[in-house]
Coordinates of C-alpha atoms and ligand atoms in Angstrom, one line a residue:
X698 CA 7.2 -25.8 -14.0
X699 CA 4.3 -27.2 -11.6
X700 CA 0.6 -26.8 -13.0
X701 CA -2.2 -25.1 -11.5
X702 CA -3.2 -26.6 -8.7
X703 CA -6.2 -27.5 -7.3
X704 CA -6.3 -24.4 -4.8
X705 CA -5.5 -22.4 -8.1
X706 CA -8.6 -23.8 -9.8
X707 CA -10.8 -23.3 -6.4
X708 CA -9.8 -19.7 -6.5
X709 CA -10.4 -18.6 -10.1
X710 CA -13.6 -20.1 -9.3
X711 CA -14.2 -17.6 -6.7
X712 CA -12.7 -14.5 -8.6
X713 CA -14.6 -15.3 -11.9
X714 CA -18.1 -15.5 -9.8
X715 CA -17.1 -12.1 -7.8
X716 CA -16.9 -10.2 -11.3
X717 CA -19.5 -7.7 -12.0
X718 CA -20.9 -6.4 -15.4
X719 CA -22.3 -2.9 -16.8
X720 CA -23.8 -2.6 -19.7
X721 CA -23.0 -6.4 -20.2
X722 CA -19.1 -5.8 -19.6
X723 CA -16.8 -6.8 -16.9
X724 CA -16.0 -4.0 -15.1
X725 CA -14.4 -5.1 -11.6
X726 CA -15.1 -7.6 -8.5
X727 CA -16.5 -7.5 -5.4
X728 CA -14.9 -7.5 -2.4
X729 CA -16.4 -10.5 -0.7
X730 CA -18.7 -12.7 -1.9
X731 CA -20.2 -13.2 1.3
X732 CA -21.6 -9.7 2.2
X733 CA -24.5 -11.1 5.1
X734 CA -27.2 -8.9 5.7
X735 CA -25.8 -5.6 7.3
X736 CA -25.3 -2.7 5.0
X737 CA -22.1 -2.4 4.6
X738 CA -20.2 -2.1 1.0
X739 CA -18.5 -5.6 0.6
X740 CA -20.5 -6.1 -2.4
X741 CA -19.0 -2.7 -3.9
X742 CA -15.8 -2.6 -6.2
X743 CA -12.7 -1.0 -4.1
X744 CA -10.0 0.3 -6.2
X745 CA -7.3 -0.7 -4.0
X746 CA -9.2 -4.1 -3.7
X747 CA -9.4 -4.5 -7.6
X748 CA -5.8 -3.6 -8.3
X749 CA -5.2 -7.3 -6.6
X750 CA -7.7 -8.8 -9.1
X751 CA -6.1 -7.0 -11.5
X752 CA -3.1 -8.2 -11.2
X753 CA -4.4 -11.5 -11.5
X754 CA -6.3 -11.0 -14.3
X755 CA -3.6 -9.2 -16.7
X756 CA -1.3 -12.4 -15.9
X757 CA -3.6 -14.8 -16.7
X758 CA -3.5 -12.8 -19.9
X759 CA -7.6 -11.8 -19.4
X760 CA -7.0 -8.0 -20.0
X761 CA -10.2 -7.2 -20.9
X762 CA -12.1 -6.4 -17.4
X763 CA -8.9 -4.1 -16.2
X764 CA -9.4 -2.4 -19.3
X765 CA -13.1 -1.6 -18.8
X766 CA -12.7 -1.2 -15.0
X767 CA -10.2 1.6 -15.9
X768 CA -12.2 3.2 -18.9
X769 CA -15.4 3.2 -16.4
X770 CA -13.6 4.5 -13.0
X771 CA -12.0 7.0 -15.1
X772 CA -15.4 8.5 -15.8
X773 CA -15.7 8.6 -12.3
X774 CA -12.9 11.1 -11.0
X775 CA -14.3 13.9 -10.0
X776 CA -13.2 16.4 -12.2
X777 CA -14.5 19.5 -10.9
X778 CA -12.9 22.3 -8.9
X779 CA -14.4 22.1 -5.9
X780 CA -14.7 24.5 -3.1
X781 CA -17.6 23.1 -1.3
X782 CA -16.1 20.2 1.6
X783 CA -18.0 17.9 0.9
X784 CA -17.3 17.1 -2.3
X785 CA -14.5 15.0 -3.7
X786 CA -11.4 17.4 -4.7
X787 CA -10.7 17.7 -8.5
X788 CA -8.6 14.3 -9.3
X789 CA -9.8 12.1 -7.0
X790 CA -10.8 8.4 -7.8
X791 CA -13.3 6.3 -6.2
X792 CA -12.8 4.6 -2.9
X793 CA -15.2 1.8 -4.7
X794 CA -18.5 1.8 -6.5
X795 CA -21.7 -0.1 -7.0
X796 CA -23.8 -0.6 -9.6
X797 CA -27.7 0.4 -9.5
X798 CA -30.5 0.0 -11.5
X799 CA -32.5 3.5 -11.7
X800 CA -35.8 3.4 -14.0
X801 CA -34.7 0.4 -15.8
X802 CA -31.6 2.0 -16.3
X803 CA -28.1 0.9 -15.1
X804 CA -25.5 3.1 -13.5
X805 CA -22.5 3.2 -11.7
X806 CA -22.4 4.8 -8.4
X807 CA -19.0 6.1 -6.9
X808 CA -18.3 6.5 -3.2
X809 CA -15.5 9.0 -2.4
X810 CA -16.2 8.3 1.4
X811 CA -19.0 10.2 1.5
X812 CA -21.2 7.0 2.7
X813 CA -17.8 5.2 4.4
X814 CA -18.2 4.1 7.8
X815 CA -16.1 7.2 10.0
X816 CA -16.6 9.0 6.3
X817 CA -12.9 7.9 5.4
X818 CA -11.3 9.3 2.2
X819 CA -9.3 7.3 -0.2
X820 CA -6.1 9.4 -0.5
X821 CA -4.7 5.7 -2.3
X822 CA -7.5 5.4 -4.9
X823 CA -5.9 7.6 -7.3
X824 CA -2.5 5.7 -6.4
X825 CA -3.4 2.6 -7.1
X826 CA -5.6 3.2 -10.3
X827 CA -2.3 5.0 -12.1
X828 CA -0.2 1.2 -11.1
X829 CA -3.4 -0.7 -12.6
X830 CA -3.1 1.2 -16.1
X831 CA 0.7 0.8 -15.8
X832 CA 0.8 -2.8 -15.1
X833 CA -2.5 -3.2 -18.0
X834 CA -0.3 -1.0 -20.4
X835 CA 3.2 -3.4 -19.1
X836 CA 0.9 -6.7 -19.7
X837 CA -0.8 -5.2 -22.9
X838 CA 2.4 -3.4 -24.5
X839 CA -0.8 -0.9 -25.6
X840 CA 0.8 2.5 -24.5
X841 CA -1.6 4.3 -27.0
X842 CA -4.3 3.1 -24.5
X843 CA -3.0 5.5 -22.2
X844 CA -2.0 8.6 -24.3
X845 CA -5.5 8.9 -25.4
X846 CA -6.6 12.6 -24.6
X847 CA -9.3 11.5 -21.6
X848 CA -6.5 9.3 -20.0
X849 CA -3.8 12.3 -20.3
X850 CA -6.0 14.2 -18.5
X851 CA -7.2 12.0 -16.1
X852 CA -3.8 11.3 -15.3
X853 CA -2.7 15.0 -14.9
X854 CA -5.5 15.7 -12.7
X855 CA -4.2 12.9 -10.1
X856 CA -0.7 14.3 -10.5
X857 CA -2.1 18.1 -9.6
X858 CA -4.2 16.8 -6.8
X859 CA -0.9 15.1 -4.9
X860 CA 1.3 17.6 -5.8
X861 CA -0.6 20.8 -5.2
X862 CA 1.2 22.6 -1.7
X863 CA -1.0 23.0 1.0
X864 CA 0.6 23.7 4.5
X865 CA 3.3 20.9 3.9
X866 CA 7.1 22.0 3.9
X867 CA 7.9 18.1 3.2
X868 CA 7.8 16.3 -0.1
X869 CA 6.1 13.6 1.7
X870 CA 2.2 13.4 1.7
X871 CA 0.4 14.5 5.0
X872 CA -2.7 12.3 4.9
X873 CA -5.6 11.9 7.1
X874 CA -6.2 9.0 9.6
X875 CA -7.7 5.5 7.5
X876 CA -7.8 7.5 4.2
X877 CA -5.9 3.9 3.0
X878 CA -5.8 0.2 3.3
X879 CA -5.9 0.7 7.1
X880 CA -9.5 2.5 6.6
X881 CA -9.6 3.4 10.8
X882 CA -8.5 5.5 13.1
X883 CA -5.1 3.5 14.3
X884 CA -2.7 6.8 14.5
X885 CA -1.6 6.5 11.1
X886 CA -2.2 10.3 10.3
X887 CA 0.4 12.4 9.4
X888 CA 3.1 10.7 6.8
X889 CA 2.3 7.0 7.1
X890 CA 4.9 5.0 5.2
X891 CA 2.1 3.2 3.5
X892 CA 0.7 5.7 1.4
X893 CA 3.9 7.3 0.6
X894 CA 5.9 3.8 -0.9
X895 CA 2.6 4.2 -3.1
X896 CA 2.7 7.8 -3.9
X897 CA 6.6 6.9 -5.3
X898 CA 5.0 3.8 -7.2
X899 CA 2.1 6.6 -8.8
X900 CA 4.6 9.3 -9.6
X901 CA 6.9 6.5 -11.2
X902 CA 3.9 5.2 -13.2
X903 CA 2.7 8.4 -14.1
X904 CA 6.5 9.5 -15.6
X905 CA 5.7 6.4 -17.7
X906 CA 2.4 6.8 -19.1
X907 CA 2.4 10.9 -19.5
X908 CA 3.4 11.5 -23.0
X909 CA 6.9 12.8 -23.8
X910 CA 7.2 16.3 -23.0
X911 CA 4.5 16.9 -20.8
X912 CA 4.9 19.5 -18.7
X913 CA 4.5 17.7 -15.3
X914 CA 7.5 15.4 -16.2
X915 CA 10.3 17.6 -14.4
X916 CA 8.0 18.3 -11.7
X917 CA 7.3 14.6 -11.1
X918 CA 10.7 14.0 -11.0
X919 CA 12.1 16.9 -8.5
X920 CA 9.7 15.8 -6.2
X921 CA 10.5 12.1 -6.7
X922 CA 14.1 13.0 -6.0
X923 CA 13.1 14.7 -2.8
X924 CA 10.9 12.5 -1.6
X925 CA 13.3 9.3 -2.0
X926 CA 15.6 11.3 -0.4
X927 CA 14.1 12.6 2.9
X928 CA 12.7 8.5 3.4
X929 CA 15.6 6.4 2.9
X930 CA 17.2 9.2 4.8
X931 CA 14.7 10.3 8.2
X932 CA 12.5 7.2 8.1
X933 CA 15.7 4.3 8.2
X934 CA 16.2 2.4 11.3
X935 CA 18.4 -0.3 12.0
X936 CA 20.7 -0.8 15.1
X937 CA 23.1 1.9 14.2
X938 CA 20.4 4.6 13.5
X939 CA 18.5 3.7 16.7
X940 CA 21.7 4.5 18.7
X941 CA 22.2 8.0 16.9
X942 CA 18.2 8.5 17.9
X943 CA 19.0 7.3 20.9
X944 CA 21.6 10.1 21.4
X945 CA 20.1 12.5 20.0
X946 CA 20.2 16.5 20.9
X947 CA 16.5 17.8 21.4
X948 CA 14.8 21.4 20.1
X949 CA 18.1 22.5 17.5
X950 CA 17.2 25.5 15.8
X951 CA 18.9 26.2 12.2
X952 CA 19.7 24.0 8.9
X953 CA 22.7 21.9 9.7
X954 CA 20.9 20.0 12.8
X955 CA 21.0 16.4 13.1
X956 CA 17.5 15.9 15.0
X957 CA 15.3 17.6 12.5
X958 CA 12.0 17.0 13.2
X959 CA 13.1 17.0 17.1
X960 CA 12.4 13.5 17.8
X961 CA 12.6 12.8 21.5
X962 CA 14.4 10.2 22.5
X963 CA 12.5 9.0 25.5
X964 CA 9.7 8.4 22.6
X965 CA 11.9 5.0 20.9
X966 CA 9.3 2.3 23.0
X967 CA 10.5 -0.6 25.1
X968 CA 10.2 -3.1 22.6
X969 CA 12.3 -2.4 20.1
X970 CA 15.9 -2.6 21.4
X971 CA 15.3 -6.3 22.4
X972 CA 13.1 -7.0 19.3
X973 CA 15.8 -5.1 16.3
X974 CA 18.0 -7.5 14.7
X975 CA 21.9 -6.3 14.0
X976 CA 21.4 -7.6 10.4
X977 CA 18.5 -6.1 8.9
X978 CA 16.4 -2.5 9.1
X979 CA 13.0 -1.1 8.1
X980 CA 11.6 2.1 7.5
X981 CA 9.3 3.6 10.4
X982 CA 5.6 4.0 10.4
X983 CA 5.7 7.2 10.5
X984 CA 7.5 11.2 10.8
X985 CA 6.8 14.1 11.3
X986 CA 7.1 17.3 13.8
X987 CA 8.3 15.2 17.2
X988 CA 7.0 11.8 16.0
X989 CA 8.2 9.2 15.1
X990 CA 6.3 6.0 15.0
X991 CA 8.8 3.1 15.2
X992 CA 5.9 0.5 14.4
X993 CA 6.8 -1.8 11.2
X994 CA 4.3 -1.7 9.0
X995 CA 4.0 -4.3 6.1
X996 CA 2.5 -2.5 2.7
X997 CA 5.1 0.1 3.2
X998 CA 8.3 -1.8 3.8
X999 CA 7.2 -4.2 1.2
X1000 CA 6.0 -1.7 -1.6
X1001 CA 9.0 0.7 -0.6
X1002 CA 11.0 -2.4 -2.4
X1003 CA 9.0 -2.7 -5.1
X1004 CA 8.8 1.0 -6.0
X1005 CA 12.5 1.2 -5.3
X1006 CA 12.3 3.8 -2.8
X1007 CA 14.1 1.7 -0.7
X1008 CA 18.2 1.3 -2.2
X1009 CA 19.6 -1.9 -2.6
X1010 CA 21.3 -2.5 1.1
X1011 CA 17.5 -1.2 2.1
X1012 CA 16.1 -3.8 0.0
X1013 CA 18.3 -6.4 1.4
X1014 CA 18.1 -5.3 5.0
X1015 CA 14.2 -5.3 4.7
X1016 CA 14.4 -9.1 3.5
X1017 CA 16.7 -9.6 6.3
X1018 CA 14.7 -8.4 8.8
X1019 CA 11.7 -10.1 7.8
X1020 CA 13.5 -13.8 7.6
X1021 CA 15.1 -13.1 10.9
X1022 CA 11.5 -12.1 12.7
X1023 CA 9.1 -14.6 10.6
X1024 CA 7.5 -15.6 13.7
X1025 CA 6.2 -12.1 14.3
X1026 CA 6.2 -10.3 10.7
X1027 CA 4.6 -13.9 9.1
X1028 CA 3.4 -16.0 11.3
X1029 CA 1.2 -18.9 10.7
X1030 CA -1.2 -17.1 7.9
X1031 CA 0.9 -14.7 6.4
X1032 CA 1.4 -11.5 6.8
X1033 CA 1.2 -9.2 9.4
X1034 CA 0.3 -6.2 8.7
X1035 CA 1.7 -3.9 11.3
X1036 CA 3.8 -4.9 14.1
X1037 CA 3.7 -4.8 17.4
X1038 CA -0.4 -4.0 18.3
X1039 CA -1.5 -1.2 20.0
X1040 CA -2.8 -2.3 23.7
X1041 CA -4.2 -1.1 27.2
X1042 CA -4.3 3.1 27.0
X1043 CA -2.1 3.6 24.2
X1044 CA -4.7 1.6 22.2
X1045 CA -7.9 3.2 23.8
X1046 CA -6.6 6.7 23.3
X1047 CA -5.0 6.2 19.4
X1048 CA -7.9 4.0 18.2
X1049 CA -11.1 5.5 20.3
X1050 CA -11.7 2.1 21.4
X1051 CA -12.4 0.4 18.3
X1052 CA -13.9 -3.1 19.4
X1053 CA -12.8 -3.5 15.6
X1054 CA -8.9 -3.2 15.8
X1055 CA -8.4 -4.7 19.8
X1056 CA -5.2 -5.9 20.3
X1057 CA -3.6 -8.2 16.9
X1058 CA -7.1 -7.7 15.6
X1059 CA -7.5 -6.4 11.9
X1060 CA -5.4 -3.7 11.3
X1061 CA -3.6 -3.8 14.7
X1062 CA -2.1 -6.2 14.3
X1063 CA -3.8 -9.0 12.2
X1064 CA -2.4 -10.9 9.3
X1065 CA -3.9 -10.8 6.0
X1066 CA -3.3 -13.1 3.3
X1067 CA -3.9 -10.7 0.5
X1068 CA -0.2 -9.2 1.4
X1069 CA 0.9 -12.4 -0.1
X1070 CA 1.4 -11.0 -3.5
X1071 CA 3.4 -7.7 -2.4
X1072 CA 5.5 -10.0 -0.4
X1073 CA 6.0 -12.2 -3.3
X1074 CA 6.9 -9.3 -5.9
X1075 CA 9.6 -8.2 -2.9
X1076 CA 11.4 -10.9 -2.0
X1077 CA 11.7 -12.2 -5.6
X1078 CA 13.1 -8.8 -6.3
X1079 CA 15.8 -8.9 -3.6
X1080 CA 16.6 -12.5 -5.2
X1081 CA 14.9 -13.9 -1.9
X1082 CA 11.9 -16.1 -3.4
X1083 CA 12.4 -18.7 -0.9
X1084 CA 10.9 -16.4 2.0
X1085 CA 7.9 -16.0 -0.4
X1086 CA 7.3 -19.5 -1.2
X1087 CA 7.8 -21.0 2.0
X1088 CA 4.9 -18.3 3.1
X1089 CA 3.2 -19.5 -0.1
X1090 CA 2.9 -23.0 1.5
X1091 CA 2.1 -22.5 4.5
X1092 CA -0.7 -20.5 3.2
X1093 CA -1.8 -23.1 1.4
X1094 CA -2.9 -25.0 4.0
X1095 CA -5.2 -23.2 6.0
X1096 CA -6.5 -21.0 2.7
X1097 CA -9.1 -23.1 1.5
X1098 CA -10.2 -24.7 4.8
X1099 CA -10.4 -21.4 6.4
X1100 CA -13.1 -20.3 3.7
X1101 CA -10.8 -17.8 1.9
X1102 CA -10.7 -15.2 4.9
X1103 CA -9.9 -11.8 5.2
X1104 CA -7.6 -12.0 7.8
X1105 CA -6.4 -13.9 10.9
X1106 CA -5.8 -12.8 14.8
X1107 CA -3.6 -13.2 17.5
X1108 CA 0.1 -12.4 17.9
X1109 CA 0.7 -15.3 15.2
X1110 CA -2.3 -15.8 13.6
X1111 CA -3.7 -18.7 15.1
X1112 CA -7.1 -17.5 15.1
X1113 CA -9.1 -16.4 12.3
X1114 CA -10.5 -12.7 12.3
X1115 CA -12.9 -12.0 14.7
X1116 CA -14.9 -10.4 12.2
X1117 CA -13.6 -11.7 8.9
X1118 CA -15.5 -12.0 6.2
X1119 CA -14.7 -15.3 4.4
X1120 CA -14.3 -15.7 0.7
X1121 CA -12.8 -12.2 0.7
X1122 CA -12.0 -11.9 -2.9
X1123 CA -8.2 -10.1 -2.8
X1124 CA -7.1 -13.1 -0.1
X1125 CA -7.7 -15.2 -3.0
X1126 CA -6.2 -12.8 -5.9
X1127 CA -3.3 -11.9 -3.7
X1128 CA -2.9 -15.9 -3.4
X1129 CA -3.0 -16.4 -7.0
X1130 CA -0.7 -13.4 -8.1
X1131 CA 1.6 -14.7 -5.8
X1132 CA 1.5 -18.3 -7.5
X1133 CA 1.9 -16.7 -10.9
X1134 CA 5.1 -15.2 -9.7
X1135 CA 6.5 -17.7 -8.5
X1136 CA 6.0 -19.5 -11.7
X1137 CA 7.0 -17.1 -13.6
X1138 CA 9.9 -14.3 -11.8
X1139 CA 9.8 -12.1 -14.8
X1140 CA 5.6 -11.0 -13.8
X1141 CA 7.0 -8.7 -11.4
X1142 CA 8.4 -6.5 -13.5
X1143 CA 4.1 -5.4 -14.4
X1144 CA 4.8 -3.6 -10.7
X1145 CA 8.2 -3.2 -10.0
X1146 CA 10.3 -0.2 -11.1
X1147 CA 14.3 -0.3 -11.2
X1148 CA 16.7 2.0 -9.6
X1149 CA 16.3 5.1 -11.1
X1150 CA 19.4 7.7 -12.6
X1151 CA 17.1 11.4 -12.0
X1152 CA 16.4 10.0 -8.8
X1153 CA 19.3 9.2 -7.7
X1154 CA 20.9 12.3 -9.0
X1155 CA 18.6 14.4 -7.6
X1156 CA 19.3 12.7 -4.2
X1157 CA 22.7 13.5 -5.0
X1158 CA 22.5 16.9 -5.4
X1159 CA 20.4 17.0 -2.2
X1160 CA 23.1 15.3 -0.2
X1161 CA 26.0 17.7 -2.6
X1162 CA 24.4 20.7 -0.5
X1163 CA 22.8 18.9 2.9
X1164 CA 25.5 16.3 3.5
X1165 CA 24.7 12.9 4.2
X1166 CA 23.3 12.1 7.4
X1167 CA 24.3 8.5 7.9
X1168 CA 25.5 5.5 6.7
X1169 CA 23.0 2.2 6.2
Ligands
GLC2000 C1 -11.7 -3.2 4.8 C2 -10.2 -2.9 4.6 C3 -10.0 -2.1 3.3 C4 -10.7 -2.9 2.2 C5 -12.1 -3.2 2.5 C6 -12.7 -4.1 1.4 O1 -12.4 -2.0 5.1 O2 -9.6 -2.2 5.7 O3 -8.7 -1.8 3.1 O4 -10.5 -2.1 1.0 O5 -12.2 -3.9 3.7 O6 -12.1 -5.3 1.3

């Protein structure tokens, strides 16, 4: 077992200094510790930011500041029924928050998105806060810390505010444009594969942490079954499912159609018969009423493996995909983050042209180095930790001398970000989790979740009376 290395020490270096304190407690990190002078909220905690930190933390066995940044931000969900739009809805958690001095007196200050550049709000907050107290109560084996009454009940409130029905008649989520990681408008509205690998991670956390008998256990898991269901099913592409899409019958009316959400045909873009491997497969950006975006993104893809959503030939023809495209899904700073980039009139029309997300800029395209970890937690799951450390080093070059960056440009990330912000602290958590891992296999068990029996015979039952559509 190799040591910590020097690059490890440099970076606990970094993530100790970007800790903040209330009332004398560590509470979270920052997201950069170079903010400059504009006023924007680097030097606020993210949630989504701090679950990489987290990570870190509970497997460097420092549980402390994931437990206070959990007790604190839990104070923070809006927990009233709200009827006025411009207030957070009942269950939501913080996109980040600062903390301010007032009188003397310190407090914390949420933002829900109310202050966010575009006003942008974090549907993955409450996500990603349910895997943190997982993962703490994993790395702590303290379950009583989350049956405590205030923790039941901040939990229920999340699982009410995701699974209330609005206008949907799909178990995925219908979510706003940049309400997650990818915090702009880059025509990821509608049912982004992101946010919903995450919202089967939160339900399977929350099945974990509710206590036994809780009311919201069966509904958790119909909806789990359903949801699995309709993505390994609608959202699959490899070759094979590309020619049935290809071939499809348009505007079917009834139940036993094959083109369900009436997917044109003329809509599968140029690039992606030359680009699709025979071995291998992904799960689409996107779905939903005649759309279907056939972009890859990463956090989806990855996660989907992580939460299980994805079934084990999934899992392996994910992996496969990735080691068969390295050039264009890793590159030389790992990891892209959505593949190909928007460009020309597609990308003025779908992104307003944002001088922010040009062509493999940021989230159209760029790699970011905090995706280091998910891609770690994956590939070790699908018994494919070579992909992940050969990332590892190559990461390991540039990390340091690059000043910790945020992320990296160009088709493979030769450049570094336009407008990165250097010693971004999740680059340099998402590069230590990653280490740990590979130390250490077992770790990813604080964020992986196994197969699943109700899910599974849920999905059977769905297929009993629907029929399967296709083979993987
Ligand atoms: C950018 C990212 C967002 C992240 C934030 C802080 O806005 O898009 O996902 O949380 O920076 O690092």
């Amino acid at each position: 077992m190799d040591k910590e290395n020097d690059l490890e020490k440099e970076a606990w270096k970094y993530l100790n200094k970007s800790v903040v304190h209330f009332q004398g407690k560590p509470v979270g990190t920052v997201a950069s510790l170079e903010t400059g002078d504009e006023a924007l909220n680097y030097d606020q905690c993210f949630t989504r930011d701090f679950a990489v930190s987290a990570m870190a933390f509970l497997m460097k066995k420092e549980s402390e500041i994931v437990k206070n940044f959990l007790i604190q931000t839990l104070k923070m969900q809006s927990f009233k029924k709200q009827m006025d739009c411009f207030s957070p809805g009942m269950g939501l958690m913080p996109a980040s928050f600062a903390i301010e001095e007032k009188d003397g007196k310190e407090m914390l200050l949420p933002d829900f998105g109310e202050r966010a550049i575009a006003r942008v709000a974090p549907v993955d907050s409450g996500f990603w806060w349910l895997i943190i107290l997982r993962a703490y109560v994993k790395a702590t084996g303290d379950i009583s810390f989350a049956h405590q009454e205030n923790f039941q009940k901040g939990i229920r409130l999340i699982i009410e505010l995701y699974l209330t029905v609005k206008f949907e008649m799909l178990p995925t989520l219908l979510v706003p444009d940049g309400s997650y990681m990818i915090d702009r408008r880059l025509a990821v509205y509608g049912h982004p594969i992101d946010v919903q690998s995450l919202f089967v991670a939160a339900l399977k956390s929350a099945r974990e942490l509710l206590l036994p008998g809780d009311g919201y256990l069966p509904v958790i898991n119909e909806r789990l079954g359903h949801l699995v269901y309709h993505i390994r099913t609608y959202y699959w592409l490899n070759m094979e499912r590309i020619n049935q899409v290809y071939r499809f019958h348009v505007e079917e009316f009834g139940e036993d159609i094959e083109n369900k959400f009436n997917i044109y045909p003329a809509s599968i873009p140029e690039w992606l018969q030359p680009w699709m491997p025979y071995e291998g497969g992904y799960f689409a950006g996107n779905l939903g009423p005649g759309r279907m975006d056939f972009r890859y993104f990463a956090q989806g893809n990855l996660y989907a493996i992580i939460a299980s959503l994805a079934d084990k030939k999934q899992i392996r023809a994910i992996v496969d995909l990735i080691d068969a495209k390295k050039e264009d899904l890793i590159g030389e700073m790992p990891l892209k983050i959505a593949f190909p980039s928007l460009k020309g009139r597609e990308w003025e029309i779908l992104t307003g042209f944002d001088q922010k997300n040009i062509s493999w800029s940021y989230h159209n395209g760029g790699n970011w180095p905090f995706l280091l970890w998910i891609l770690t937690v994956a590939c070790v799951k699908a018994g494919r930790g070579e992909i992940a450390n050969e990332a590892v080093h190559k990461a390991e070059k540039r990390l340091s001398k690059d000043g910790w960056t945020e992320y990296y440009d160009g088709p493979y990330a030769r450049y570094v970000g336009k407008e990165s912000r250097g010693l971004q602290i999740w680059t340099i958590a998402g590069y230590l989790v990653a280490k740990y891992i590979l130390r250490d296999p077992a770790l990813i068990s604080l964020v992986s979740f196994d197969e699943d029996d109700t899910v599974l015979s849920c999905s059977q039952r769905i297929e009993n009376i629907y029929g399967k559509d296709f083979n993987v």
